[in-house]
Amino acid sequence: MSADTVQNYGSHVRWLPAYHFFVIPVLALNFLLAAVTLARTPSVTTFWTALVALVLGLGAFLARVMALTVQNRVIRLEETLRLERLLPGRYHEFERITAPQLVGLRFASDEEVPHLVDRILSAELVSKDDIKRAVQHWRPDHLRA
């Protein structure tokens, strides 16, 4: 997604075509074919081939999970610093906001943050999806993993 693209709730999901539409399908098909071959002609070689296919797919999945975990940690830090700047004196309340809620809050404009934080703390907005849907003035994030 280019920096010029307007983001909103309906368009903010990022697809990496090479990963989502090439790497993952090829690895899934590779495992499926290796599993079928193992079932039809079991041997040490076909077992090893199926195991390697499974490990390759698992490796690709875990690489994505690790990248998203690091991204979420960075977002948590950025949003905590942002809350300190926008809501001075309320730091003791921020620990009640979960990491997923901070992930949802990152799309809110600075003007919306105080009201959204109040709604989060009152349990009116619980999930990151609830928070993203409540954002009226979207602050785009074009640097997502």
mmCIF file of N, CA and C in Angstrom:
data_model
loop_
_atom_site.group_PDB
_atom_site.id
_atom_site.type_symbol
_atom_site.label_atom_id
_atom_site.label_comp_id
_atom_site.label_asym_id
_atom_site.label_seq_id
_atom_site.Cartn_x
_atom_site.Cartn_y
_atom_site.Cartn_z
ATOM 1 N N MET A 1 0.860 -1.169 0.000
ATOM 2 C CA MET A 1 0.000 0.000 0.000
ATOM 3 C C MET A 1 0.900 1.223 0.000
ATOM 4 N N SER A 2 0.726 2.121 -0.970
ATOM 5 C CA SER A 2 1.566 3.306 -1.053
ATOM 6 C C SER A 2 1.157 4.330 -0.012
ATOM 7 N N ALA A 3 2.082 5.271 0.261
ATOM 8 C CA ALA A 3 1.825 6.304 1.265
ATOM 9 C C ALA A 3 0.718 7.252 0.821
ATOM 10 N N ASP A 4 0.402 7.281 -0.466
ATOM 11 C CA ASP A 4 -0.650 8.165 -0.971
ATOM 12 C C ASP A 4 -2.041 7.540 -0.864
ATOM 13 N N THR A 5 -2.110 6.250 -0.620
ATOM 14 C CA THR A 5 -3.384 5.556 -0.546
ATOM 15 C C THR A 5 -4.117 5.938 0.734
ATOM 16 N N VAL A 6 -5.391 6.283 0.588
ATOM 17 C CA VAL A 6 -6.206 6.622 1.756
ATOM 18 C C VAL A 6 -6.551 5.329 2.480
ATOM 19 N N GLN A 7 -6.375 5.353 3.795
ATOM 20 C CA GLN A 7 -6.712 4.183 4.597
ATOM 21 C C GLN A 7 -7.951 4.463 5.418
ATOM 22 N N ASN A 8 -8.737 3.426 5.613
ATOM 23 C CA ASN A 8 -9.879 3.485 6.520
ATOM 24 C C ASN A 8 -10.101 2.066 7.038
ATOM 25 N N TYR A 9 -11.153 1.887 7.814
ATOM 26 C CA TYR A 9 -11.396 0.566 8.390
ATOM 27 C C TYR A 9 -11.499 -0.508 7.302
ATOM 28 N N GLY A 10 -12.147 -0.179 6.210
ATOM 29 C CA GLY A 10 -12.367 -1.165 5.159
ATOM 30 C C GLY A 10 -11.164 -1.446 4.285
ATOM 31 N N SER A 11 -10.153 -0.580 4.321
ATOM 32 C CA SER A 11 -9.027 -0.747 3.404
ATOM 33 C C SER A 11 -7.676 -0.889 4.095
ATOM 34 N N HIS A 12 -7.653 -1.009 5.416
ATOM 35 C CA HIS A 12 -6.370 -0.977 6.114
ATOM 36 C C HIS A 12 -5.632 -2.311 6.160
ATOM 37 N N VAL A 13 -6.289 -3.405 5.834
ATOM 38 C CA VAL A 13 -5.632 -4.713 5.879
ATOM 39 C C VAL A 13 -4.560 -4.762 4.807
ATOM 40 N N ARG A 14 -3.390 -5.247 5.194
ATOM 41 C CA ARG A 14 -2.285 -5.293 4.241
ATOM 42 C C ARG A 14 -2.047 -6.725 3.790
ATOM 43 N N TRP A 15 -2.087 -6.906 2.492
ATOM 44 C CA TRP A 15 -1.757 -8.191 1.899
ATOM 45 C C TRP A 15 -0.395 -8.060 1.238
ATOM 46 N N LEU A 16 0.474 -9.023 1.462
ATOM 47 C CA LEU A 16 1.760 -9.083 0.785
ATOM 48 C C LEU A 16 1.611 -10.136 -0.305
ATOM 49 N N PRO A 17 1.356 -9.722 -1.546
ATOM 50 C CA PRO A 17 1.041 -10.699 -2.593
ATOM 51 C C PRO A 17 2.055 -11.831 -2.714
ATOM 52 N N ALA A 18 3.334 -11.526 -2.675
ATOM 53 C CA ALA A 18 4.335 -12.590 -2.817
ATOM 54 C C ALA A 18 4.217 -13.608 -1.687
ATOM 55 N N TYR A 19 3.910 -13.147 -0.485
ATOM 56 C CA TYR A 19 3.794 -14.045 0.664
ATOM 57 C C TYR A 19 2.442 -14.748 0.690
ATOM 58 N N HIS A 20 1.366 -13.952 0.659
ATOM 59 C CA HIS A 20 0.022 -14.510 0.832
ATOM 60 C C HIS A 20 -0.482 -15.304 -0.380
ATOM 61 N N PHE A 21 -0.069 -14.910 -1.581
ATOM 62 C CA PHE A 21 -0.626 -15.532 -2.785
ATOM 63 C C PHE A 21 0.378 -16.378 -3.565
ATOM 64 N N PHE A 22 1.631 -16.429 -3.112
ATOM 65 C CA PHE A 22 2.609 -17.279 -3.784
ATOM 66 C C PHE A 22 3.294 -18.220 -2.787
ATOM 67 N N VAL A 23 4.025 -17.658 -1.825
ATOM 68 C CA VAL A 23 4.800 -18.490 -0.897
ATOM 69 C C VAL A 23 3.906 -19.460 -0.128
ATOM 70 N N ILE A 24 2.870 -18.953 0.517
ATOM 71 C CA ILE A 24 2.014 -19.816 1.338
ATOM 72 C C ILE A 24 1.293 -20.871 0.496
ATOM 73 N N PRO A 25 0.668 -20.500 -0.643
ATOM 74 C CA PRO A 25 0.033 -21.559 -1.448
ATOM 75 C C PRO A 25 1.023 -22.606 -1.967
ATOM 76 N N VAL A 26 2.216 -22.172 -2.383
ATOM 77 C CA VAL A 26 3.203 -23.136 -2.884
ATOM 78 C C VAL A 26 3.642 -24.078 -1.767
ATOM 79 N N LEU A 27 3.898 -23.526 -0.582
ATOM 80 C CA LEU A 27 4.295 -24.384 0.540
ATOM 81 C C LEU A 27 3.163 -25.321 0.963
ATOM 82 N N ALA A 28 1.937 -24.842 0.929
ATOM 83 C CA ALA A 28 0.794 -25.691 1.283
ATOM 84 C C ALA A 28 0.631 -26.816 0.257
ATOM 85 N N LEU A 29 0.723 -26.476 -1.021
ATOM 86 C CA LEU A 29 0.619 -27.485 -2.073
ATOM 87 C C LEU A 29 1.773 -28.487 -1.975
ATOM 88 N N ASN A 30 2.964 -27.986 -1.687
ATOM 89 C CA ASN A 30 4.122 -28.865 -1.521
ATOM 90 C C ASN A 30 3.881 -29.875 -0.402
ATOM 91 N N PHE A 31 3.351 -29.397 0.726
ATOM 92 C CA PHE A 31 3.072 -30.320 1.834
ATOM 93 C C PHE A 31 1.981 -31.314 1.451
ATOM 94 N N LEU A 32 0.930 -30.829 0.801
ATOM 95 C CA LEU A 32 -0.163 -31.712 0.388
ATOM 96 C C LEU A 32 0.354 -32.816 -0.541
ATOM 97 N N LEU A 33 1.152 -32.436 -1.533
ATOM 98 C CA LEU A 33 1.701 -33.430 -2.458
ATOM 99 C C LEU A 33 2.629 -34.404 -1.735
ATOM 100 N N ALA A 34 3.437 -33.892 -0.817
ATOM 101 C CA ALA A 34 4.342 -34.770 -0.064
ATOM 102 C C ALA A 34 3.552 -35.726 0.825
ATOM 103 N N ALA A 35 2.470 -35.253 1.429
ATOM 104 C CA ALA A 35 1.640 -36.111 2.283
ATOM 105 C C ALA A 35 0.948 -37.193 1.455
ATOM 106 N N VAL A 36 0.443 -36.822 0.284
ATOM 107 C CA VAL A 36 -0.203 -37.807 -0.598
ATOM 108 C C VAL A 36 0.819 -38.855 -1.042
ATOM 109 N N THR A 37 2.004 -38.395 -1.415
ATOM 110 C CA THR A 37 3.060 -39.326 -1.831
ATOM 111 C C THR A 37 3.434 -40.263 -0.691
ATOM 112 N N LEU A 38 3.532 -39.727 0.525
ATOM 113 C CA LEU A 38 3.840 -40.553 1.698
ATOM 114 C C LEU A 38 2.748 -41.594 1.927
ATOM 115 N N ALA A 39 1.490 -41.192 1.777
ATOM 116 C CA ALA A 39 0.374 -42.123 1.995
ATOM 117 C C ALA A 39 0.358 -43.225 0.941
ATOM 118 N N ARG A 40 0.683 -42.875 -0.304
ATOM 119 C CA ARG A 40 0.633 -43.861 -1.392
ATOM 120 C C ARG A 40 1.847 -44.781 -1.409
ATOM 121 N N THR A 41 3.014 -44.215 -1.145
ATOM 122 C CA THR A 41 4.245 -45.014 -1.184
ATOM 123 C C THR A 41 5.113 -44.688 0.027
ATOM 124 N N PRO A 42 4.732 -45.231 1.173
ATOM 125 C CA PRO A 42 5.490 -44.917 2.385
ATOM 126 C C PRO A 42 6.919 -45.464 2.325
ATOM 127 N N SER A 43 7.835 -44.589 2.670
ATOM 128 C CA SER A 43 9.249 -44.971 2.762
ATOM 129 C C SER A 43 9.947 -43.909 3.599
ATOM 130 N N VAL A 44 11.186 -44.178 3.922
ATOM 131 C CA VAL A 44 11.961 -43.191 4.679
ATOM 132 C C VAL A 44 12.076 -41.898 3.869
ATOM 133 N N THR A 45 12.276 -42.026 2.580
ATOM 134 C CA THR A 45 12.434 -40.848 1.726
ATOM 135 C C THR A 45 11.154 -40.031 1.643
ATOM 136 N N THR A 46 10.012 -40.681 1.437
ATOM 137 C CA THR A 46 8.760 -39.913 1.347
ATOM 138 C C THR A 46 8.372 -39.335 2.706
ATOM 139 N N PHE A 47 8.714 -40.061 3.795
ATOM 140 C CA PHE A 47 8.474 -39.502 5.126
ATOM 141 C C PHE A 47 9.315 -38.245 5.317
ATOM 142 N N TRP A 48 10.591 -38.340 4.958
ATOM 143 C CA TRP A 48 11.490 -37.192 5.114
ATOM 144 C C TRP A 48 11.010 -36.015 4.257
ATOM 145 N N THR A 49 10.582 -36.280 3.058
ATOM 146 C CA THR A 49 10.090 -35.221 2.169
ATOM 147 C C THR A 49 8.864 -34.541 2.768
ATOM 148 N N ALA A 50 7.943 -35.315 3.312
ATOM 149 C CA ALA A 50 6.745 -34.741 3.940
ATOM 150 C C ALA A 50 7.120 -33.938 5.183
ATOM 151 N N LEU A 51 8.061 -34.451 5.965
ATOM 152 C CA LEU A 51 8.499 -33.736 7.166
ATOM 153 C C LEU A 51 9.148 -32.400 6.803
ATOM 154 N N VAL A 52 10.008 -32.396 5.808
ATOM 155 C CA VAL A 52 10.653 -31.151 5.369
ATOM 156 C C VAL A 52 9.610 -30.175 4.828
ATOM 157 N N ALA A 53 8.642 -30.672 4.084
ATOM 158 C CA ALA A 53 7.572 -29.804 3.569
ATOM 159 C C ALA A 53 6.790 -29.178 4.721
ATOM 160 N N LEU A 54 6.494 -29.972 5.747
ATOM 161 C CA LEU A 54 5.790 -29.454 6.921
ATOM 162 C C LEU A 54 6.624 -28.397 7.640
ATOM 163 N N VAL A 55 7.905 -28.667 7.829
ATOM 164 C CA VAL A 55 8.797 -27.732 8.520
ATOM 165 C C VAL A 55 8.943 -26.432 7.726
ATOM 166 N N LEU A 56 9.020 -26.517 6.415
ATOM 167 C CA LEU A 56 9.106 -25.298 5.595
ATOM 168 C C LEU A 56 7.848 -24.444 5.753
ATOM 169 N N GLY A 57 6.692 -25.081 5.719
ATOM 170 C CA GLY A 57 5.442 -24.340 5.915
ATOM 171 C C GLY A 57 5.356 -23.737 7.305
ATOM 172 N N LEU A 58 5.734 -24.511 8.301
ATOM 173 C CA LEU A 58 5.732 -24.016 9.676
ATOM 174 C C LEU A 58 6.717 -22.862 9.833
ATOM 175 N N GLY A 59 7.868 -22.969 9.192
ATOM 176 C CA GLY A 59 8.864 -21.891 9.245
ATOM 177 C C GLY A 59 8.334 -20.599 8.651
ATOM 178 N N ALA A 60 7.645 -20.695 7.519
ATOM 179 C CA ALA A 60 7.066 -19.498 6.898
ATOM 180 C C ALA A 60 6.000 -18.886 7.798
ATOM 181 N N PHE A 61 5.173 -19.727 8.404
ATOM 182 C CA PHE A 61 4.135 -19.239 9.312
ATOM 183 C C PHE A 61 4.751 -18.562 10.535
ATOM 184 N N LEU A 62 5.740 -19.204 11.141
ATOM 185 C CA LEU A 62 6.366 -18.646 12.340
ATOM 186 C C LEU A 62 7.130 -17.361 12.041
ATOM 187 N N ALA A 63 7.724 -17.260 10.864
ATOM 188 C CA ALA A 63 8.409 -16.017 10.492
ATOM 189 C C ALA A 63 7.417 -14.864 10.459
ATOM 190 N N ARG A 64 6.241 -15.115 9.929
ATOM 191 C CA ARG A 64 5.192 -14.084 9.889
ATOM 192 C C ARG A 64 4.720 -13.743 11.304
ATOM 193 N N VAL A 65 4.492 -14.750 12.121
ATOM 194 C CA VAL A 65 4.044 -14.523 13.499
ATOM 195 C C VAL A 65 5.078 -13.702 14.261
ATOM 196 N N MET A 66 6.358 -14.033 14.102
ATOM 197 C CA MET A 66 7.401 -13.287 14.813
ATOM 198 C C MET A 66 7.466 -11.836 14.348
ATOM 199 N N ALA A 67 7.339 -11.608 13.046
ATOM 200 C CA ALA A 67 7.346 -10.230 12.539
ATOM 201 C C ALA A 67 6.170 -9.443 13.105
ATOM 202 N N LEU A 68 4.993 -10.046 13.154
ATOM 203 C CA LEU A 68 3.818 -9.356 13.695
ATOM 204 C C LEU A 68 3.945 -9.129 15.199
ATOM 205 N N THR A 69 4.582 -10.053 15.902
ATOM 206 C CA THR A 69 4.799 -9.874 17.340
ATOM 207 C C THR A 69 5.712 -8.682 17.601
ATOM 208 N N VAL A 70 6.796 -8.582 16.845
ATOM 209 C CA VAL A 70 7.698 -7.435 16.994
ATOM 210 C C VAL A 70 6.969 -6.148 16.628
ATOM 211 N N GLN A 71 6.196 -6.180 15.547
ATOM 212 C CA GLN A 71 5.431 -4.993 15.157
ATOM 213 C C GLN A 71 4.495 -4.559 16.285
ATOM 214 N N ASN A 72 3.812 -5.493 16.902
ATOM 215 C CA ASN A 72 2.880 -5.153 17.980
ATOM 216 C C ASN A 72 3.595 -4.599 19.207
ATOM 217 N N ARG A 73 4.794 -5.088 19.484
ATOM 218 C CA ARG A 73 5.572 -4.533 20.599
ATOM 219 C C ARG A 73 5.962 -3.089 20.304
ATOM 220 N N VAL A 74 6.365 -2.812 19.077
ATOM 221 C CA VAL A 74 6.731 -1.444 18.695
ATOM 222 C C VAL A 74 5.504 -0.540 18.762
ATOM 223 N N ILE A 75 4.370 -1.027 18.274
ATOM 224 C CA ILE A 75 3.131 -0.243 18.337
ATOM 225 C C ILE A 75 2.775 0.051 19.786
ATOM 226 N N ARG A 76 2.914 -0.940 20.657
ATOM 227 C CA ARG A 76 2.613 -0.727 22.077
ATOM 228 C C ARG A 76 3.480 0.393 22.647
ATOM 229 N N LEU A 77 4.768 0.388 22.319
ATOM 230 C CA LEU A 77 5.671 1.440 22.789
ATOM 231 C C LEU A 77 5.282 2.794 22.206
ATOM 232 N N GLU A 78 5.079 2.844 20.886
ATOM 233 C CA GLU A 78 4.705 4.108 20.237
ATOM 234 C C GLU A 78 3.420 4.681 20.816
ATOM 235 N N GLU A 79 2.431 3.842 20.991
ATOM 236 C CA GLU A 79 1.142 4.330 21.484
ATOM 237 C C GLU A 79 1.204 4.739 22.951
ATOM 238 N N THR A 80 2.012 4.046 23.745
ATOM 239 C CA THR A 80 2.171 4.454 25.144
ATOM 240 C C THR A 80 2.829 5.828 25.214
ATOM 241 N N LEU A 81 3.853 6.048 24.402
ATOM 242 C CA LEU A 81 4.499 7.366 24.355
ATOM 243 C C LEU A 81 3.524 8.430 23.854
ATOM 244 N N ARG A 82 2.718 8.072 22.885
ATOM 245 C CA ARG A 82 1.716 9.003 22.356
ATOM 246 C C ARG A 82 0.684 9.352 23.425
ATOM 247 N N LEU A 83 0.233 8.357 24.172
ATOM 248 C CA LEU A 83 -0.730 8.618 25.246
ATOM 249 C C LEU A 83 -0.123 9.517 26.324
ATOM 250 N N GLU A 84 1.155 9.302 26.648
ATOM 251 C CA GLU A 84 1.816 10.168 27.628
ATOM 252 C C GLU A 84 1.825 11.615 27.153
ATOM 253 N N ARG A 85 2.031 11.802 25.847
ATOM 254 C CA ARG A 85 2.068 13.153 25.277
ATOM 255 C C ARG A 85 0.679 13.771 25.214
ATOM 256 N N LEU A 86 -0.315 12.989 24.819
ATOM 257 C CA LEU A 86 -1.665 13.523 24.624
ATOM 258 C C LEU A 86 -2.474 13.605 25.912
ATOM 259 N N LEU A 87 -2.171 12.735 26.866
ATOM 260 C CA LEU A 87 -2.941 12.679 28.117
ATOM 261 C C LEU A 87 -2.000 12.730 29.322
ATOM 262 N N PRO A 88 -1.294 13.844 29.483
ATOM 263 C CA PRO A 88 -0.347 13.915 30.602
ATOM 264 C C PRO A 88 -1.082 13.776 31.936
ATOM 265 N N GLY A 89 -0.431 13.101 32.852
ATOM 266 C CA GLY A 89 -1.021 12.929 34.171
ATOM 267 C C GLY A 89 -1.939 11.729 34.301
ATOM 268 N N ARG A 90 -2.187 11.027 33.215
ATOM 269 C CA ARG A 90 -3.088 9.866 33.272
ATOM 270 C C ARG A 90 -2.333 8.559 33.069
ATOM 271 N N TYR A 91 -1.014 8.605 33.195
ATOM 272 C CA TYR A 91 -0.191 7.428 32.913
ATOM 273 C C TYR A 91 -0.637 6.195 33.703
ATOM 274 N N HIS A 92 -1.044 6.373 34.940
ATOM 275 C CA HIS A 92 -1.455 5.233 35.774
ATOM 276 C C HIS A 92 -2.644 4.477 35.170
ATOM 277 N N GLU A 93 -3.419 5.138 34.324
ATOM 278 C CA GLU A 93 -4.577 4.481 33.693
ATOM 279 C C GLU A 93 -4.183 3.652 32.473
ATOM 280 N N PHE A 94 -3.044 3.989 31.860
ATOM 281 C CA PHE A 94 -2.659 3.340 30.608
ATOM 282 C C PHE A 94 -2.400 1.849 30.779
ATOM 283 N N GLU A 95 -1.979 1.429 31.957
ATOM 284 C CA GLU A 95 -1.693 0.009 32.150
ATOM 285 C C GLU A 95 -2.950 -0.845 32.052
ATOM 286 N N ARG A 96 -4.117 -0.235 32.121
ATOM 287 C CA ARG A 96 -5.379 -0.970 31.962
ATOM 288 C C ARG A 96 -5.723 -1.198 30.490
ATOM 289 N N ILE A 97 -5.023 -0.521 29.604
ATOM 290 C CA ILE A 97 -5.266 -0.681 28.166
ATOM 291 C C ILE A 97 -4.382 -1.824 27.671
ATOM 292 N N THR A 98 -4.999 -2.822 27.063
ATOM 293 C CA THR A 98 -4.257 -4.000 26.607
ATOM 294 C C THR A 98 -3.474 -3.697 25.332
ATOM 295 N N ALA A 99 -2.495 -4.550 25.050
ATOM 296 C CA ALA A 99 -1.711 -4.398 23.824
ATOM 297 C C ALA A 99 -2.603 -4.439 22.576
ATOM 298 N N PRO A 100 -3.555 -5.382 22.460
ATOM 299 C CA PRO A 100 -4.433 -5.361 21.282
ATOM 300 C C PRO A 100 -5.250 -4.067 21.173
ATOM 301 N N GLN A 101 -5.665 -3.506 22.294
ATOM 302 C CA GLN A 101 -6.408 -2.241 22.254
ATOM 303 C C GLN A 101 -5.506 -1.114 21.765
ATOM 304 N N LEU A 102 -4.245 -1.114 22.181
ATOM 305 C CA LEU A 102 -3.301 -0.106 21.688
ATOM 306 C C LEU A 102 -3.085 -0.260 20.188
ATOM 307 N N VAL A 103 -3.070 -1.505 19.715
ATOM 308 C CA VAL A 103 -2.927 -1.756 18.277
ATOM 309 C C VAL A 103 -4.102 -1.131 17.525
ATOM 310 N N GLY A 104 -5.306 -1.258 18.049
ATOM 311 C CA GLY A 104 -6.473 -0.638 17.420
ATOM 312 C C GLY A 104 -6.455 0.872 17.517
ATOM 313 N N LEU A 105 -5.948 1.386 18.619
ATOM 314 C CA LEU A 105 -5.934 2.828 18.869
ATOM 315 C C LEU A 105 -4.959 3.574 17.965
ATOM 316 N N ARG A 106 -3.975 2.871 17.412
ATOM 317 C CA ARG A 106 -2.945 3.550 16.628
ATOM 318 C C ARG A 106 -3.491 4.267 15.406
ATOM 319 N N PHE A 107 -4.659 3.865 14.936
ATOM 320 C CA PHE A 107 -5.228 4.492 13.745
ATOM 321 C C PHE A 107 -5.988 5.779 14.050
ATOM 322 N N ALA A 108 -6.236 6.065 15.317
ATOM 323 C CA ALA A 108 -7.032 7.241 15.695
ATOM 324 C C ALA A 108 -6.198 8.513 15.598
ATOM 325 N N SER A 109 -6.833 9.588 15.151
ATOM 326 C CA SER A 109 -6.164 10.890 15.126
ATOM 327 C C SER A 109 -5.911 11.346 16.559
ATOM 328 N N ASP A 110 -4.961 12.251 16.719
ATOM 329 C CA ASP A 110 -4.644 12.768 18.057
ATOM 330 C C ASP A 110 -5.867 13.369 18.735
ATOM 331 N N GLU A 111 -6.724 14.007 17.959
ATOM 332 C CA GLU A 111 -7.915 14.649 18.520
ATOM 333 C C GLU A 111 -8.899 13.625 19.090
ATOM 334 N N GLU A 112 -8.949 12.445 18.493
ATOM 335 C CA GLU A 112 -9.896 11.411 18.923
ATOM 336 C C GLU A 112 -9.415 10.592 20.115
ATOM 337 N N VAL A 113 -8.118 10.573 20.331
ATOM 338 C CA VAL A 113 -7.541 9.677 21.333
ATOM 339 C C VAL A 113 -8.138 9.847 22.729
ATOM 340 N N PRO A 114 -8.243 11.068 23.269
ATOM 341 C CA PRO A 114 -8.775 11.175 24.644
ATOM 342 C C PRO A 114 -10.160 10.546 24.807
ATOM 343 N N HIS A 115 -11.049 10.813 23.856
ATOM 344 C CA HIS A 115 -12.402 10.256 23.940
ATOM 345 C C HIS A 115 -12.376 8.731 23.793
ATOM 346 N N LEU A 116 -11.574 8.229 22.864
ATOM 347 C CA LEU A 116 -11.490 6.779 22.671
ATOM 348 C C LEU A 116 -10.881 6.090 23.892
ATOM 349 N N VAL A 117 -9.880 6.711 24.494
ATOM 350 C CA VAL A 117 -9.280 6.133 25.704
ATOM 351 C C VAL A 117 -10.329 6.047 26.810
ATOM 352 N N ASP A 118 -11.126 7.096 26.963
ATOM 353 C CA ASP A 118 -12.199 7.060 27.969
ATOM 354 C C ASP A 118 -13.168 5.914 27.691
ATOM 355 N N ARG A 119 -13.501 5.710 26.416
ATOM 356 C CA ARG A 119 -14.418 4.633 26.049
ATOM 357 C C ARG A 119 -13.787 3.254 26.272
ATOM 358 N N ILE A 120 -12.481 3.156 26.051
ATOM 359 C CA ILE A 120 -11.774 1.893 26.307
ATOM 360 C C ILE A 120 -11.758 1.603 27.803
ATOM 361 N N LEU A 121 -11.412 2.605 28.593
ATOM 362 C CA LEU A 121 -11.308 2.416 30.044
ATOM 363 C C LEU A 121 -12.661 2.140 30.692
ATOM 364 N N SER A 122 -13.741 2.617 30.065
ATOM 365 C CA SER A 122 -15.077 2.340 30.603
ATOM 366 C C SER A 122 -15.647 1.026 30.065
ATOM 367 N N ALA A 123 -14.843 0.310 29.278
ATOM 368 C CA ALA A 123 -15.212 -0.986 28.685
ATOM 369 C C ALA A 123 -16.301 -0.865 27.628
ATOM 370 N N GLU A 124 -16.513 0.339 27.108
ATOM 371 C CA GLU A 124 -17.443 0.507 25.992
ATOM 372 C C GLU A 124 -16.823 -0.043 24.706
ATOM 373 N N LEU A 125 -15.514 0.155 24.560
ATOM 374 C CA LEU A 125 -14.765 -0.406 23.438
ATOM 375 C C LEU A 125 -13.815 -1.443 24.021
ATOM 376 N N VAL A 126 -13.961 -2.687 23.584
ATOM 377 C CA VAL A 126 -13.173 -3.756 24.192
ATOM 378 C C VAL A 126 -12.107 -4.290 23.239
ATOM 379 N N SER A 127 -12.502 -4.653 22.031
ATOM 380 C CA SER A 127 -11.561 -5.279 21.100
ATOM 381 C C SER A 127 -10.906 -4.233 20.206
ATOM 382 N N LYS A 128 -9.777 -4.633 19.595
ATOM 383 C CA LYS A 128 -9.120 -3.709 18.670
ATOM 384 C C LYS A 128 -10.031 -3.423 17.481
ATOM 385 N N ASP A 129 -10.851 -4.389 17.101
ATOM 386 C CA ASP A 129 -11.796 -4.173 16.011
ATOM 387 C C ASP A 129 -12.844 -3.124 16.397
ATOM 388 N N ASP A 130 -13.357 -3.194 17.630
ATOM 389 C CA ASP A 130 -14.309 -2.178 18.116
ATOM 390 C C ASP A 130 -13.684 -0.787 18.032
ATOM 391 N N ILE A 131 -12.435 -0.700 18.457
ATOM 392 C CA ILE A 131 -11.740 0.591 18.477
ATOM 393 C C ILE A 131 -11.542 1.104 17.062
ATOM 394 N N LYS A 132 -11.089 0.246 16.165
ATOM 395 C CA LYS A 132 -10.874 0.675 14.773
ATOM 396 C C LYS A 132 -12.175 1.138 14.132
ATOM 397 N N ARG A 133 -13.259 0.460 14.423
ATOM 398 C CA ARG A 133 -14.560 0.872 13.874
ATOM 399 C C ARG A 133 -15.010 2.220 14.431
ATOM 400 N N ALA A 134 -14.571 2.563 15.645
ATOM 401 C CA ALA A 134 -14.970 3.822 16.278
ATOM 402 C C ALA A 134 -14.156 5.015 15.783
ATOM 403 N N VAL A 135 -13.046 4.757 15.120
ATOM 404 C CA VAL A 135 -12.193 5.853 14.640
ATOM 405 C C VAL A 135 -12.903 6.591 13.508
ATOM 406 N N GLN A 136 -13.010 7.895 13.650
ATOM 407 C CA GLN A 136 -13.660 8.729 12.633
ATOM 408 C C GLN A 136 -12.645 9.368 11.691
ATOM 409 N N HIS A 137 -11.506 9.767 12.217
ATOM 410 C CA HIS A 137 -10.459 10.423 11.419
ATOM 411 C C HIS A 137 -9.227 9.524 11.441
ATOM 412 N N TRP A 138 -9.134 8.715 10.395
ATOM 413 C CA TRP A 138 -8.147 7.654 10.319
ATOM 414 C C TRP A 138 -6.746 8.216 10.137
ATOM 415 N N ARG A 139 -5.819 7.744 10.944
ATOM 416 C CA ARG A 139 -4.395 8.060 10.822
ATOM 417 C C ARG A 139 -3.745 6.846 10.168
ATOM 418 N N PRO A 140 -3.360 6.956 8.903
ATOM 419 C CA PRO A 140 -2.882 5.773 8.187
ATOM 420 C C PRO A 140 -1.564 5.240 8.746
ATOM 421 N N ASP A 141 -1.382 3.947 8.609
ATOM 422 C CA ASP A 141 -0.149 3.270 8.987
ATOM 423 C C ASP A 141 0.303 2.489 7.762
ATOM 424 N N HIS A 142 1.308 3.027 7.061
ATOM 425 C CA HIS A 142 1.782 2.398 5.831
ATOM 426 C C HIS A 142 3.040 1.560 6.048
ATOM 427 N N LEU A 143 3.493 1.440 7.296
ATOM 428 C CA LEU A 143 4.740 0.724 7.572
ATOM 429 C C LEU A 143 4.504 -0.575 8.322
ATOM 430 N N ARG A 144 3.392 -1.229 8.060
ATOM 431 C CA ARG A 144 3.071 -2.464 8.767
ATOM 432 C C ARG A 144 3.799 -3.659 8.179
ATOM 433 N N ALA A 145 4.056 -4.634 9.034
ATOM 434 C CA ALA A 145 4.715 -5.871 8.583
ATOM 435 C C ALA A 145 3.703 -6.745 7.856
#
